[in-house]
Coordinates of C-alpha atoms in Angstrom, one line a residue:
Chain F
D1 CA 0.0 0.0 0.0
I2 CA 1.1 3.6 -0.6
V3 CA 1.9 5.4 2.7
M4 CA 1.1 9.0 2.9
T5 CA 3.1 10.8 5.5
Q6 CA 2.2 14.2 7.0
S7 CA 5.2 14.8 9.3
H8 CA 3.6 17.7 11.2
K9 CA 0.7 16.7 13.5
F10 CA 0.2 20.3 14.6
M11 CA 0.9 23.6 13.0
S12 CA 0.3 27.0 14.5
T13 CA -0.3 30.2 12.6
S14 CA -1.9 33.6 12.9
V15 CA -4.8 35.2 11.1
G16 CA -3.6 36.8 7.9
D17 CA -0.5 34.6 7.7
R18 CA 0.4 32.0 5.1
V19 CA 0.9 28.4 6.1
S20 CA 2.1 25.3 4.1
I21 CA 1.2 21.8 5.1
T22 CA 3.2 19.0 3.5
C23 CA 2.6 15.4 2.5
K24 CA 5.0 12.8 1.2
A25 CA 3.9 9.6 -0.7
S26 CA 6.0 6.4 -0.3
Q27 CA 6.0 6.0 -4.1
D28 CA 5.3 8.1 -7.2
V29 CA 1.6 8.9 -7.4
S30 CA 2.0 11.4 -10.3
T31 CA -0.5 14.2 -9.4
A32 CA -3.2 12.0 -7.9
V33 CA -3.4 13.7 -4.5
A34 CA -6.3 15.2 -2.8
W35 CA -6.6 17.4 0.3
Y36 CA -9.5 17.4 2.7
Q37 CA -10.5 19.8 5.5
Q38 CA -12.3 18.4 8.6
K39 CA -13.7 20.9 11.1
P40 CA -14.6 19.8 14.6
G41 CA -17.8 17.7 14.6
Q42 CA -18.0 17.6 10.8
S43 CA -17.2 15.1 8.0
P44 CA -14.2 15.8 5.8
K45 CA -14.7 18.1 2.9
L46 CA -12.7 18.0 -0.4
L47 CA -10.5 21.1 -1.0
I48 CA -8.1 20.1 -3.8
Y49 CA -7.8 17.1 -6.2
W50 CA -5.2 16.2 -8.9
A51 CA -2.7 18.0 -6.6
S52 CA -3.7 21.5 -7.6
T53 CA -7.3 21.6 -8.8
R54 CA -9.6 23.5 -6.4
H55 CA -13.0 21.8 -5.7
T56 CA -16.1 23.8 -6.5
G57 CA -16.7 26.6 -4.0
V58 CA -13.2 26.4 -2.3
P59 CA -11.7 29.8 -1.7
D60 CA -8.6 30.7 -3.8
R61 CA -6.7 31.1 -0.5
F62 CA -6.3 27.3 -0.7
T63 CA -3.6 26.2 -3.2
G64 CA -2.2 22.8 -3.9
S65 CA 1.1 21.9 -5.5
G66 CA 3.4 19.0 -6.1
S67 CA 3.9 15.9 -8.1
G68 CA 5.6 12.5 -7.8
T69 CA 6.0 12.0 -4.0
D70 CA 6.0 15.5 -2.5
F71 CA 2.9 17.6 -2.1
T72 CA 1.9 20.9 -0.4
L73 CA -1.3 22.6 0.6
T74 CA -0.8 26.3 1.1
I75 CA -3.3 28.5 2.8
S76 CA -2.8 32.2 2.2
N77 CA -4.3 34.9 4.4
V78 CA -5.4 32.4 7.0
Q79 CA -8.8 33.0 8.5
A80 CA -10.1 31.9 12.0
E81 CA -12.5 29.6 10.2
D82 CA -9.6 27.6 8.8
L83 CA -9.0 26.0 12.2
A84 CA -9.3 22.3 11.2
L85 CA -7.6 19.0 10.5
Y86 CA -6.1 18.7 7.0
Y87 CA -5.6 15.3 5.4
C88 CA -3.9 14.4 2.2
Q89 CA -4.9 11.3 0.2
Q90 CA -3.6 9.5 -2.9
H91 CA -6.3 8.7 -5.5
Y92 CA -3.9 6.9 -7.8
F93 CA -4.2 3.3 -6.7
T94 CA -6.6 1.3 -4.6
P95 CA -6.4 1.0 -1.7
F96 CA -6.8 4.8 -1.5
T97 CA -4.7 5.9 1.5
F98 CA -4.8 9.0 3.7
G99 CA -2.2 10.8 5.7
S100 CA -2.6 11.0 9.4
G101 CA -3.6 14.6 9.4
T102 CA -2.2 18.0 10.4
K103 CA -4.1 20.1 12.9
L104 CA -4.0 23.8 12.1
E105 CA -4.2 25.9 15.2
I106 CA -4.9 29.6 15.1
K107 CA -2.9 31.7 17.6
Chain V
E1 CA -27.6 20.1 -3.7
V2 CA -25.7 16.8 -3.3
K3 CA -26.8 15.0 -0.2
L4 CA -25.6 11.6 1.2
E5 CA -27.4 10.3 4.4
E6 CA -26.1 7.2 6.2
S7 CA -28.1 5.1 8.6
G8 CA -28.0 1.7 10.2
G9 CA -25.1 2.2 12.7
G10 CA -25.2 1.3 16.4
L11 CA -23.8 -1.1 18.9
V12 CA -23.1 -4.7 17.9
Q13 CA -21.4 -7.6 19.6
P14 CA -18.1 -9.0 18.4
G15 CA -18.8 -11.6 15.7
G16 CA -22.1 -9.9 14.8
S17 CA -23.4 -8.4 11.6
M18 CA -24.7 -5.0 10.6
K19 CA -25.9 -3.4 7.4
L20 CA -25.3 0.2 6.7
S21 CA -27.4 2.2 4.2
C22 CA -26.9 5.5 2.4
V23 CA -29.5 7.4 0.5
A24 CA -28.3 9.8 -2.1
S25 CA -30.1 12.9 -3.6
G26 CA -29.3 15.9 -5.7
F27 CA -27.5 14.0 -8.5
T28 CA -27.9 11.0 -10.8
F29 CA -26.8 8.3 -8.5
S30 CA -26.4 5.7 -11.2
N31 CA -23.7 7.8 -12.9
Y32 CA -21.2 7.7 -10.1
W33 CA -18.8 5.4 -8.4
M34 CA -19.5 5.2 -4.7
S35 CA -17.4 4.3 -1.7
W36 CA -17.3 3.8 2.1
V37 CA -14.6 5.3 4.3
R38 CA -14.3 4.8 8.0
Q39 CA -12.7 6.9 10.7
S40 CA -11.4 6.0 14.1
P41 CA -9.0 7.6 16.6
E42 CA -6.7 4.6 16.3
K43 CA -6.5 4.3 12.6
G44 CA -7.5 7.7 11.3
L45 CA -9.3 7.7 7.9
E46 CA -9.4 4.3 6.2
W47 CA -10.9 3.6 2.8
V48 CA -13.1 0.5 3.0
A49 CA -14.7 -0.3 -0.3
E50 CA -15.8 1.1 -3.7
I51 CA -18.4 0.1 -6.2
R52 CA -18.4 1.1 -9.9
L53 CA -21.3 1.5 -12.4
K54 CA -23.7 -0.9 -14.1
S55 CA -21.6 -0.5 -17.2
D56 CA -18.6 -1.8 -15.2
N57 CA -20.7 -4.8 -14.0
Y58 CA -20.9 -3.1 -10.6
G59 CA -17.2 -4.0 -10.1
T60 CA -16.1 -3.8 -6.5
H61 CA -12.8 -3.3 -4.6
Y62 CA -12.1 -3.7 -0.9
A63 CA -9.5 -2.9 1.7
E64 CA -7.5 -6.0 2.7
S65 CA -8.7 -5.6 6.2
V66 CA -12.4 -6.1 5.3
K67 CA -12.1 -8.4 2.2
G68 CA -14.4 -11.4 2.7
K69 CA -16.2 -9.8 5.7
F70 CA -17.8 -6.7 4.1
T71 CA -19.9 -6.5 0.9
I72 CA -20.6 -3.2 -0.8
S73 CA -23.7 -3.0 -3.1
R74 CA -26.0 -0.5 -4.6
D75 CA -29.6 -0.1 -5.8
D76 CA -29.6 2.5 -8.5
S77 CA -33.4 2.5 -8.7
K78 CA -33.5 3.7 -5.1
S79 CA -30.4 5.8 -5.1
R80 CA -29.0 3.7 -2.3
L81 CA -25.6 2.4 -1.3
Y82 CA -25.2 -0.4 1.2
L83 CA -22.4 -2.0 3.3
Q84 CA -23.1 -5.4 4.7
M85 CA -20.6 -6.1 7.5
N86 CA -20.1 -9.6 8.9
S87 CA -17.8 -11.1 11.5
L88 CA -17.4 -7.7 13.2
R89 CA -14.5 -7.1 15.5
A90 CA -13.5 -4.3 17.9
E91 CA -11.2 -2.9 15.2
D92 CA -14.2 -2.3 12.9
T93 CA -15.4 0.4 15.4
G94 CA -15.6 3.8 13.9
I95 CA -17.7 6.4 12.0
Y96 CA -18.6 5.1 8.5
Y97 CA -19.0 7.7 5.7
C98 CA -20.8 7.2 2.4
I99 CA -18.8 8.9 -0.3
R100 CA -19.3 9.9 -4.0
L101 CA -16.2 9.3 -6.0
V102 CA -15.2 11.7 -8.8
Y103 CA -11.5 11.3 -9.1
A104 CA -11.2 12.1 -5.4
M105 CA -14.0 11.8 -2.7
D106 CA -16.0 14.9 -3.7
H107 CA -19.0 14.5 -1.3
W108 CA -19.2 12.9 2.1
G109 CA -22.2 12.1 4.2
Q110 CA -22.4 13.0 7.9
G111 CA -21.4 9.5 8.9
T112 CA -23.0 6.8 11.0
S113 CA -21.3 5.4 14.1
V114 CA -20.6 1.7 14.5
T115 CA -19.4 0.3 17.9
V116 CA -18.3 -3.3 18.2
S117 CA -18.3 -4.2 21.8
S118 CA -19.7 -6.8 24.2

């Protein structure tokens, strides 16, 4: 199975800052990576797929990049409502696999 | 508006069975691959199974951890997705989400909680 590693369990940032969350795949997945946001008490929501394509309705503050094994989700001009867990996921091969999540904390 | 609503979760004893259901609305259900994903504090998010279209002979794929125990199925006439779970163990405990697949998992239900415990 492809292992998706999010090395930072927590990240802290301030409103208005820019933050980058990283994810590493254990093998080449081309650009078949998605990012999800999960707010407390809610189900995950798709933000980005194919590494850099924003899902419908996602603010352009959210940007995805990367290919091969290294991927980044960048949130510009962080808002208080961005407090959440962020997961990466490869959608290249089944079994689809997720990272363990990065919790974004707002100072 | 796309909506996915799961039901059927609850408490079940180890070795027991349970069938989850998901009703879809707001889109043409028969045109989409569908999937189940579960979430637990111990294992995080875990893809469980997917089912393809009638034109794909309703092909299915499963995570190794549930292969032979779980069966995913669909009824396109009712816009419903199912997950039959047998031989349940404590490690199957979690929130089970019904998901529409379009490249990635583009819509998720609110989830239904399954607890396997005596």
